[in-house]
PDB file of C-alpha atoms and ligand atoms in Angstrom:
ATOM      1  CA  MET S 686      43.503   3.860  40.583  1.00  0.00           C
ATOM      2  CA  ASN S 687      45.461   2.006  37.931  1.00  0.00           C
ATOM      3  CA  VAL S 688      47.844   4.695  36.696  1.00  0.00           C
ATOM      4  CA  ASP S 689      49.581   2.456  34.146  1.00  0.00           C
ATOM      5  CA  LYS S 690      46.325   1.389  32.574  1.00  0.00           C
ATOM      6  CA  TYR S 691      45.052   4.987  32.559  1.00  0.00           C
ATOM      7  CA  GLN S 692      48.169   6.204  30.764  1.00  0.00           C
ATOM      8  CA  GLU S 693      48.043   3.301  28.333  1.00  0.00           C
ATOM      9  CA  ILE S 694      44.455   4.194  27.407  1.00  0.00           C
ATOM     10  CA  CYS S 695      45.346   7.885  27.003  1.00  0.00           C
ATOM     11  CA  ARG S 696      48.262   7.027  24.718  1.00  0.00           C
ATOM     12  CA  SER S 697      46.207   4.642  22.609  1.00  0.00           C
ATOM     13  CA  LEU S 698      43.401   7.090  21.808  1.00  0.00           C
ATOM     14  CA  PRO S 699      43.336   9.072  18.586  1.00  0.00           C
ATOM     15  CA  PRO S 700      43.162  12.837  19.254  1.00  0.00           C
ATOM     16  CA  HIS S 701      39.479  13.117  18.269  1.00  0.00           C
ATOM     17  CA  VAL S 702      38.413  10.691  21.022  1.00  0.00           C
ATOM     18  CA  GLN S 703      37.676  12.076  24.492  1.00  0.00           C
ATOM     19  CA  LEU S 704      38.210   9.824  27.497  1.00  0.00           C
ATOM     20  CA  ILE S 705      35.526  10.152  30.160  1.00  0.00           C
ATOM     21  CA  ALA S 706      36.733   8.588  33.406  1.00  0.00           C
ATOM     22  CA  VAL S 707      33.683   6.926  34.961  1.00  0.00           C
ATOM     23  CA  SER S 708      34.011   7.444  38.695  1.00  0.00           C
ATOM     24  CA  LYS S 709      30.549   6.297  39.830  1.00  0.00           C
ATOM     25  CA  THR S 710      30.572   4.632  43.286  1.00  0.00           C
ATOM     26  CA  LYS S 711      34.267   5.590  43.684  1.00  0.00           C
ATOM     27  CA  PRO S 712      35.605   7.906  46.412  1.00  0.00           C
ATOM     28  CA  GLU S 713      36.615  11.473  45.689  1.00  0.00           C
ATOM     29  CA  SER S 714      40.258  10.556  46.359  1.00  0.00           C
ATOM     30  CA  ASP S 715      40.196   8.433  43.176  1.00  0.00           C
ATOM     31  CA  ILE S 716      38.954  11.407  41.180  1.00  0.00           C
ATOM     32  CA  GLU S 717      41.650  13.608  42.705  1.00  0.00           C
ATOM     33  CA  ALA S 718      44.304  11.059  41.698  1.00  0.00           C
ATOM     34  CA  ALA S 719      43.128  11.084  38.068  1.00  0.00           C
ATOM     35  CA  TYR S 720      42.774  14.872  38.173  1.00  0.00           C
ATOM     36  CA  ALA S 721      46.409  15.150  39.252  1.00  0.00           C
ATOM     37  CA  LEU S 722      47.379  13.270  36.085  1.00  0.00           C
ATOM     38  CA  GLY S 723      45.467  15.791  33.982  1.00  0.00           C
ATOM     39  CA  GLN S 724      42.094  14.068  33.607  1.00  0.00           C
ATOM     40  CA  ARG S 725      39.225  16.605  33.496  1.00  0.00           C
ATOM     41  CA  HIS S 726      36.222  14.701  32.079  1.00  0.00           C
ATOM     42  CA  PHE S 727      34.459  12.484  34.608  1.00  0.00           C
ATOM     43  CA  GLY S 728      31.244  10.466  34.359  1.00  0.00           C
ATOM     44  CA  GLU S 729      28.694   9.705  37.068  1.00  0.00           C
ATOM     45  CA  ASN S 730      25.319   7.952  36.987  1.00  0.00           C
ATOM     46  CA  LYS S 731      23.540   9.126  40.150  1.00  0.00           C
ATOM     47  CA  ALA S 732      22.347  12.718  40.421  1.00  0.00           C
ATOM     48  CA  GLN S 733      22.928  13.230  44.143  1.00  0.00           C
ATOM     49  CA  GLU S 734      26.324  11.523  44.130  1.00  0.00           C
ATOM     50  CA  LEU S 735      27.328  13.742  41.223  1.00  0.00           C
ATOM     51  CA  LYS S 736      26.150  16.897  42.989  1.00  0.00           C
ATOM     52  CA  LYS S 737      28.150  16.036  46.106  1.00  0.00           C
ATOM     53  CA  LYS S 738      31.312  15.355  44.106  1.00  0.00           C
ATOM     54  CA  TYR S 739      30.833  18.559  42.116  1.00  0.00           C
ATOM     55  CA  GLU S 740      30.592  20.566  45.326  1.00  0.00           C
ATOM     56  CA  ASP S 741      33.677  18.974  46.881  1.00  0.00           C
ATOM     57  CA  LEU S 742      36.041  18.840  43.899  1.00  0.00           C
ATOM     58  CA  PRO S 743      37.853  21.341  41.604  1.00  0.00           C
ATOM     59  CA  LYS S 744      35.521  23.494  39.554  1.00  0.00           C
ATOM     60  CA  ASP S 745      37.295  22.971  36.243  1.00  0.00           C
ATOM     61  CA  ILE S 746      36.153  19.328  36.131  1.00  0.00           C
ATOM     62  CA  LEU S 747      33.739  18.637  33.263  1.00  0.00           C
ATOM     63  CA  TRP S 748      30.987  16.397  34.615  1.00  0.00           C
ATOM     64  CA  HIS S 749      29.138  13.946  32.380  1.00  0.00           C
ATOM     65  CA  PHE S 750      25.864  12.419  33.484  1.00  0.00           C
ATOM     66  CA  ILE S 751      25.727   8.914  31.998  1.00  0.00           C
ATOM     67  CA  GLY S 752      23.004   7.152  34.006  1.00  0.00           C
ATOM     68  CA  HIS S 753      19.276   6.802  33.722  1.00  0.00           C
ATOM     69  CA  LEU S 754      17.893  10.221  34.634  1.00  0.00           C
ATOM     70  CA  GLN S 755      14.657  10.650  36.573  1.00  0.00           C
ATOM     71  CA  THR S 756      12.811  13.912  36.004  1.00  0.00           C
ATOM     72  CA  ASN S 757      12.709  14.738  39.721  1.00  0.00           C
ATOM     73  CA  LYS S 758      16.525  14.482  39.954  1.00  0.00           C
ATOM     74  CA  ILE S 759      17.357  16.782  37.034  1.00  0.00           C
ATOM     75  CA  LYS S 760      17.429  19.824  39.300  1.00  0.00           C
ATOM     76  CA  TYR S 761      20.449  18.519  41.205  1.00  0.00           C
ATOM     77  CA  ILE S 762      22.753  18.514  38.198  1.00  0.00           C
ATOM     78  CA  ILE S 763      21.460  21.252  35.866  1.00  0.00           C
ATOM     79  CA  PRO S 764      23.455  24.148  37.366  1.00  0.00           C
ATOM     80  CA  PHE S 765      26.808  22.611  36.427  1.00  0.00           C
ATOM     81  CA  VAL S 766      26.536  19.464  34.276  1.00  0.00           C
ATOM     82  CA  HIS S 767      28.695  19.502  31.117  1.00  0.00           C
ATOM     83  CA  LEU S 768      26.866  16.848  29.090  1.00  0.00           C
ATOM     84  CA  ILE S 769      23.867  14.595  29.706  1.00  0.00           C
ATOM     85  CA  HIS S 770      24.369  11.340  27.773  1.00  0.00           C
ATOM     86  CA  SER S 771      21.089   9.670  28.598  1.00  0.00           C
ATOM     87  CA  ILE S 772      18.105  11.447  27.041  1.00  0.00           C
ATOM     88  CA  ASP S 773      15.599   8.704  26.246  1.00  0.00           C
ATOM     89  CA  SER S 774      12.261  10.551  26.033  1.00  0.00           C
ATOM     90  CA  TYR S 775      10.829  13.866  24.933  1.00  0.00           C
ATOM     91  CA  LYS S 776       9.388  14.359  28.404  1.00  0.00           C
ATOM     92  CA  LEU S 777      12.882  14.197  29.898  1.00  0.00           C
ATOM     93  CA  LEU S 778      14.242  16.638  27.348  1.00  0.00           C
ATOM     94  CA  GLU S 779      11.420  19.104  28.042  1.00  0.00           C
ATOM     95  CA  GLU S 780      12.139  18.940  31.751  1.00  0.00           C
ATOM     96  CA  VAL S 781      15.894  19.439  31.214  1.00  0.00           C
ATOM     97  CA  ASN S 782      14.993  22.458  29.060  1.00  0.00           C
ATOM     98  CA  ARG S 783      12.694  23.860  31.750  1.00  0.00           C
ATOM     99  CA  GLN S 784      15.289  23.506  34.512  1.00  0.00           C
ATOM    100  CA  ALA S 785      18.087  24.837  32.306  1.00  0.00           C
ATOM    101  CA  GLU S 786      16.017  27.922  31.541  1.00  0.00           C
ATOM    102  CA  LYS S 787      15.707  28.617  35.258  1.00  0.00           C
ATOM    103  CA  HIS S 788      19.492  28.618  35.492  1.00  0.00           C
ATOM    104  CA  GLN S 789      19.910  30.562  32.249  1.00  0.00           C
ATOM    105  CA  ARG S 790      21.987  27.751  30.801  1.00  0.00           C
ATOM    106  CA  ARG S 791      22.002  25.862  27.553  1.00  0.00           C
ATOM    107  CA  VAL S 792      22.670  22.229  28.454  1.00  0.00           C
ATOM    108  CA  ALA S 793      24.259  19.832  25.977  1.00  0.00           C
ATOM    109  CA  CYS S 794      22.544  16.435  25.648  1.00  0.00           C
ATOM    110  CA  LEU S 795      22.908  13.173  23.754  1.00  0.00           C
ATOM    111  CA  LEU S 796      20.057  10.973  22.566  1.00  0.00           C
ATOM    112  CA  GLN S 797      20.536   7.499  24.012  1.00  0.00           C
ATOM    113  CA  PHE S 798      19.769   4.549  21.738  1.00  0.00           C
ATOM    114  CA  HIS S 799      19.053   0.993  22.690  1.00  0.00           C
ATOM    115  CA  ILE S 800      21.489  -0.982  20.518  1.00  0.00           C
ATOM    116  CA  ALA S 801      22.093  -4.029  22.738  1.00  0.00           C
ATOM    117  CA  THR S 802      20.112  -7.247  22.871  1.00  0.00           C
ATOM    118  CA  GLU S 803      19.561  -7.001  26.642  1.00  0.00           C
ATOM    119  CA  GLU S 804      16.127  -5.663  27.509  1.00  0.00           C
ATOM    120  CA  THR S 805      17.426  -4.054  30.691  1.00  0.00           C
ATOM    121  CA  LYS S 806      19.276  -1.274  28.910  1.00  0.00           C
ATOM    122  CA  PHE S 807      17.609   2.077  28.270  1.00  0.00           C
ATOM    123  CA  GLY S 808      17.293   4.172  25.150  1.00  0.00           C
ATOM    124  CA  PHE S 809      15.270   4.910  22.030  1.00  0.00           C
ATOM    125  CA  SER S 810      14.752   2.505  19.191  1.00  0.00           C
ATOM    126  CA  TRP S 811      15.278   4.147  15.804  1.00  0.00           C
ATOM    127  CA  GLU S 812      11.509   4.224  15.258  1.00  0.00           C
ATOM    128  CA  GLU S 813      10.806   5.837  18.621  1.00  0.00           C
ATOM    129  CA  CYS S 814      13.392   8.506  17.987  1.00  0.00           C
ATOM    130  CA  GLU S 815      12.062   9.324  14.527  1.00  0.00           C
ATOM    131  CA  GLU S 816       8.553   9.528  15.919  1.00  0.00           C
ATOM    132  CA  MET S 817       9.737  12.044  18.515  1.00  0.00           C
ATOM    133  CA  LEU S 818      11.550  14.118  15.900  1.00  0.00           C
ATOM    134  CA  GLN S 819       8.496  14.157  13.662  1.00  0.00           C
ATOM    135  CA  GLN S 820       6.183  15.208  16.475  1.00  0.00           C
ATOM    136  CA  HIS S 821       8.440  17.814  18.085  1.00  0.00           C
ATOM    137  CA  ASP S 822      10.903  20.395  16.842  1.00  0.00           C
ATOM    138  CA  LEU S 823      13.821  19.913  19.221  1.00  0.00           C
ATOM    139  CA  HIS S 824      15.389  23.153  17.993  1.00  0.00           C
ATOM    140  CA  SER S 825      12.499  24.992  19.641  1.00  0.00           C
ATOM    141  CA  LEU S 826      13.768  23.926  23.070  1.00  0.00           C
ATOM    142  CA  LYS S 827      16.111  26.877  23.478  1.00  0.00           C
ATOM    143  CA  ASN S 828      17.879  25.726  26.613  1.00  0.00           C
ATOM    144  CA  VAL S 829      19.013  22.332  25.413  1.00  0.00           C
ATOM    145  CA  GLU S 830      21.363  21.463  22.581  1.00  0.00           C
ATOM    146  CA  ILE S 831      21.423  17.962  21.122  1.00  0.00           C
ATOM    147  CA  VAL S 832      25.051  17.283  20.253  1.00  0.00           C
ATOM    148  CA  GLY S 833      24.959  13.600  19.304  1.00  0.00           C
ATOM    149  CA  VAL S 834      24.083  10.083  20.367  1.00  0.00           C
ATOM    150  CA  MET S 835      25.043   7.521  23.014  1.00  0.00           C
ATOM    151  CA  GLY S 836      24.670   3.763  23.294  1.00  0.00           C
ATOM    152  CA  MET S 837      25.863   0.668  25.124  1.00  0.00           C
ATOM    153  CA  ALA S 838      26.709  -2.564  23.330  1.00  0.00           C
ATOM    154  CA  SER S 839      25.652  -5.999  24.578  1.00  0.00           C
ATOM    155  CA  LEU S 840      27.685  -7.711  27.252  1.00  0.00           C
ATOM    156  CA  THR S 841      29.065 -10.476  25.041  1.00  0.00           C
ATOM    157  CA  GLU S 842      32.300 -12.129  23.961  1.00  0.00           C
ATOM    158  CA  ASN S 843      31.123 -11.936  20.378  1.00  0.00           C
ATOM    159  CA  ARG S 844      33.253  -9.176  18.887  1.00  0.00           C
ATOM    160  CA  GLY S 845      31.399  -9.284  15.603  1.00  0.00           C
ATOM    161  CA  GLN S 846      28.160  -8.496  17.378  1.00  0.00           C
ATOM    162  CA  ILE S 847      29.734  -5.572  19.269  1.00  0.00           C
ATOM    163  CA  HIS S 848      31.127  -4.183  16.002  1.00  0.00           C
ATOM    164  CA  HIS S 849      27.688  -4.495  14.484  1.00  0.00           C
ATOM    165  CA  GLU S 850      25.950  -2.716  17.382  1.00  0.00           C
ATOM    166  CA  PHE S 851      28.385   0.215  17.351  1.00  0.00           C
ATOM    167  CA  ALA S 852      28.149   0.427  13.559  1.00  0.00           C
ATOM    168  CA  THR S 853      24.366   0.601  13.959  1.00  0.00           C
ATOM    169  CA  LEU S 854      24.712   3.508  16.392  1.00  0.00           C
ATOM    170  CA  HIS S 855      27.071   5.257  13.968  1.00  0.00           C
ATOM    171  CA  ASP S 856      24.480   4.773  11.246  1.00  0.00           C
ATOM    172  CA  TYR S 857      21.750   6.317  13.442  1.00  0.00           C
ATOM    173  CA  PHE S 858      24.085   9.245  14.086  1.00  0.00           C
ATOM    174  CA  THR S 859      24.638   9.782  10.363  1.00  0.00           C
ATOM    175  CA  ARG S 860      20.932   9.531   9.569  1.00  0.00           C
ATOM    176  CA  LEU S 861      20.046  12.073  12.283  1.00  0.00           C
ATOM    177  CA  LYS S 862      22.818  14.400  11.154  1.00  0.00           C
ATOM    178  CA  THR S 863      21.646  14.276   7.542  1.00  0.00           C
ATOM    179  CA  LYS S 864      17.964  14.621   8.250  1.00  0.00           C
ATOM    180  CA  TYR S 865      17.583  16.784  11.349  1.00  0.00           C
ATOM    181  CA  PHE S 866      20.896  18.409  12.286  1.00  0.00           C
ATOM    182  CA  THR S 867      22.525  19.232   8.919  1.00  0.00           C
ATOM    183  CA  THR S 868      23.196  22.859   9.727  1.00  0.00           C
ATOM    184  CA  GLN S 869      24.198  22.303  13.345  1.00  0.00           C
ATOM    185  CA  ASP S 870      27.994  21.904  13.601  1.00  0.00           C
ATOM    186  CA  SER S 871      27.814  20.986  17.269  1.00  0.00           C
ATOM    187  CA  PHE S 872      25.953  17.753  16.435  1.00  0.00           C
ATOM    188  CA  LYS S 873      29.118  15.656  16.248  1.00  0.00           C
ATOM    189  CA  GLU S 874      29.411  13.325  19.238  1.00  0.00           C
ATOM    190  CA  LEU S 875      29.200   9.540  19.280  1.00  0.00           C
ATOM    191  CA  SER S 876      29.473   8.392  22.892  1.00  0.00           C
ATOM    192  CA  MET S 877      30.254   4.677  22.780  1.00  0.00           C
ATOM    193  CA  GLY S 878      32.754   2.296  24.321  1.00  0.00           C
ATOM    194  CA  MET S 879      33.428   1.119  27.895  1.00  0.00           C
ATOM    195  CA  THR S 880      36.204  -0.873  29.586  1.00  0.00           C
ATOM    196  CA  ASP S 881      35.551  -4.111  27.720  1.00  0.00           C
ATOM    197  CA  ASP S 882      34.712  -2.747  24.294  1.00  0.00           C
ATOM    198  CA  TYR S 883      36.238   0.718  23.823  1.00  0.00           C
ATOM    199  CA  PRO S 884      38.845  -0.352  21.201  1.00  0.00           C
ATOM    200  CA  ILE S 885      36.008  -1.661  19.036  1.00  0.00           C
ATOM    201  CA  ALA S 886      34.014   1.529  19.609  1.00  0.00           C
ATOM    202  CA  VAL S 887      36.986   3.650  18.535  1.00  0.00           C
ATOM    203  CA  GLU S 888      37.306   1.587  15.349  1.00  0.00           C
ATOM    204  CA  GLU S 889      33.617   2.231  14.705  1.00  0.00           C
ATOM    205  CA  GLY S 890      33.953   5.992  15.008  1.00  0.00           C
ATOM    206  CA  SER S 891      33.463   6.808  18.696  1.00  0.00           C
ATOM    207  CA  THR S 892      34.286  10.378  19.762  1.00  0.00           C
ATOM    208  CA  MET S 893      33.818   9.750  23.505  1.00  0.00           C
ATOM    209  CA  ILE S 894      34.592   6.615  25.465  1.00  0.00           C
ATOM    210  CA  ARG S 895      33.262   6.099  28.985  1.00  0.00           C
ATOM    211  CA  VAL S 896      35.744   3.981  30.926  1.00  0.00           C
ATOM    212  CA  GLY S 897      35.405   3.109  34.610  1.00  0.00           C
ATOM    213  CA  SER S 898      36.724  -0.191  35.947  1.00  0.00           C
ATOM    214  CA  ALA S 899      39.875  -0.265  33.789  1.00  0.00           C
ATOM    215  CA  ILE S 900      40.966   2.970  35.470  1.00  0.00           C
ATOM    216  CA  PHE S 901      39.477   2.786  38.970  1.00  0.00           C
ATOM    217  CA  GLY S 902      39.121  -0.965  39.501  1.00  0.00           C
ATOM    218  CA  LYS S 903      36.023  -3.077  39.955  1.00  0.00           C
ATOM    219  CA  ARG S 904      33.004  -1.436  41.552  1.00  0.00           C
ATOM    220  CA  ASN S 905      31.316  -2.741  44.659  1.00  0.00           C
ATOM    221  CA  TYR S 906      27.593  -2.482  44.063  1.00  0.00           C
ATOM    222  CA  ASN S 907      26.787  -3.807  47.523  1.00  0.00           C
ATOM    223  CA  LEU S 908      27.587  -0.456  49.077  1.00  0.00           C
ATOM    224  CA  PRO S 909      24.433   1.472  49.865  1.00  0.00           C
ATOM    225  CA  VAL S 910      23.961   4.270  47.349  1.00  0.00           C
ATOM    226  CA  ASN S 911      21.647   6.964  48.558  1.00  0.00           C
ATOM    227  CA  ASP S 912      19.959   8.097  45.359  1.00  0.00           C
TER     228      ASP S 912
HETATM  229  C1  PLP W1633      29.314   2.219  34.428  1.00  0.00           C
HETATM  230  C2  PLP W1633      29.181   2.762  33.051  1.00  0.00           C
HETATM  231  C3  PLP W1633      30.298   2.873  32.207  1.00  0.00           C
HETATM  232  C4  PLP W1633      31.688   2.401  32.583  1.00  0.00           C
HETATM  233  O1  PLP W1633      31.717   1.003  32.667  1.00  0.00           O
HETATM  234  P1  PLP W1633      33.108   0.177  32.780  1.00  0.00           P
HETATM  235  O2  PLP W1633      32.773  -1.154  32.218  1.00  0.00           O
HETATM  236  O3  PLP W1633      33.453   0.138  34.225  1.00  0.00           O
HETATM  237  O4  PLP W1633      34.117   0.896  31.968  1.00  0.00           O
HETATM  238  C5  PLP W1633      30.097   3.433  30.966  1.00  0.00           C
HETATM  239  N1  PLP W1633      28.889   3.852  30.557  1.00  0.00           N
HETATM  240  C6  PLP W1633      27.792   3.755  31.328  1.00  0.00           C
HETATM  241  C7  PLP W1633      26.500   4.247  30.815  1.00  0.00           C
HETATM  242  C8  PLP W1633      27.902   3.205  32.593  1.00  0.00           C
HETATM  243  O5  PLP W1633      26.811   3.106  33.360  1.00  0.00           O
END
């Protein structure tokens, strides 16, 4: 891992911003190295890889699930996951609730929004999310707790556009807070910002940044991932 870069990021963050070290595809030794420096929040995007790392590594690690979640994989992570960032349908939320009930847990979740121009990214549009909230009372799902929103900006050099996309997500957050979560103090998280755009995200009000390659180096996606 890049210790200097890690420490530089830690020093640069205001106290209200949590750094999530994204360790997907990386060996457990990398996580142990960051753990030794005091890092406790880690992010993974594959359910089975996350489960394996959870089993092998210290139990005071707070595990964030940041990838696209399939309903049949929820069971692997529900017993221990700290926060699911990627809720993008009511069906998924219902299934998380059902599994969490089995484990007598209340699992914290974020609603993921599609704020980028790329079609490939997941998440609700504002209209889809409002439609869900009008059709279903999320507070009636007793084993999940919606604590905020998550989004990924476009992969672009255009800083103005990235600012605009994060500002849009912040606006969605504020509208949801005002309309649906006014009395819920735990609805307070804005998960936005990655290696290339986290300083912009912090300027736009991020409370959680998800940083991988700056800390652990480039990922090799050619390795077979069994998930
Ligand atoms: C991989 C990933 C990250 C981290 O990306 P880097 O550019 O390596 O910092 C953050 N968020 C999500 C959802 C990811 O899939």
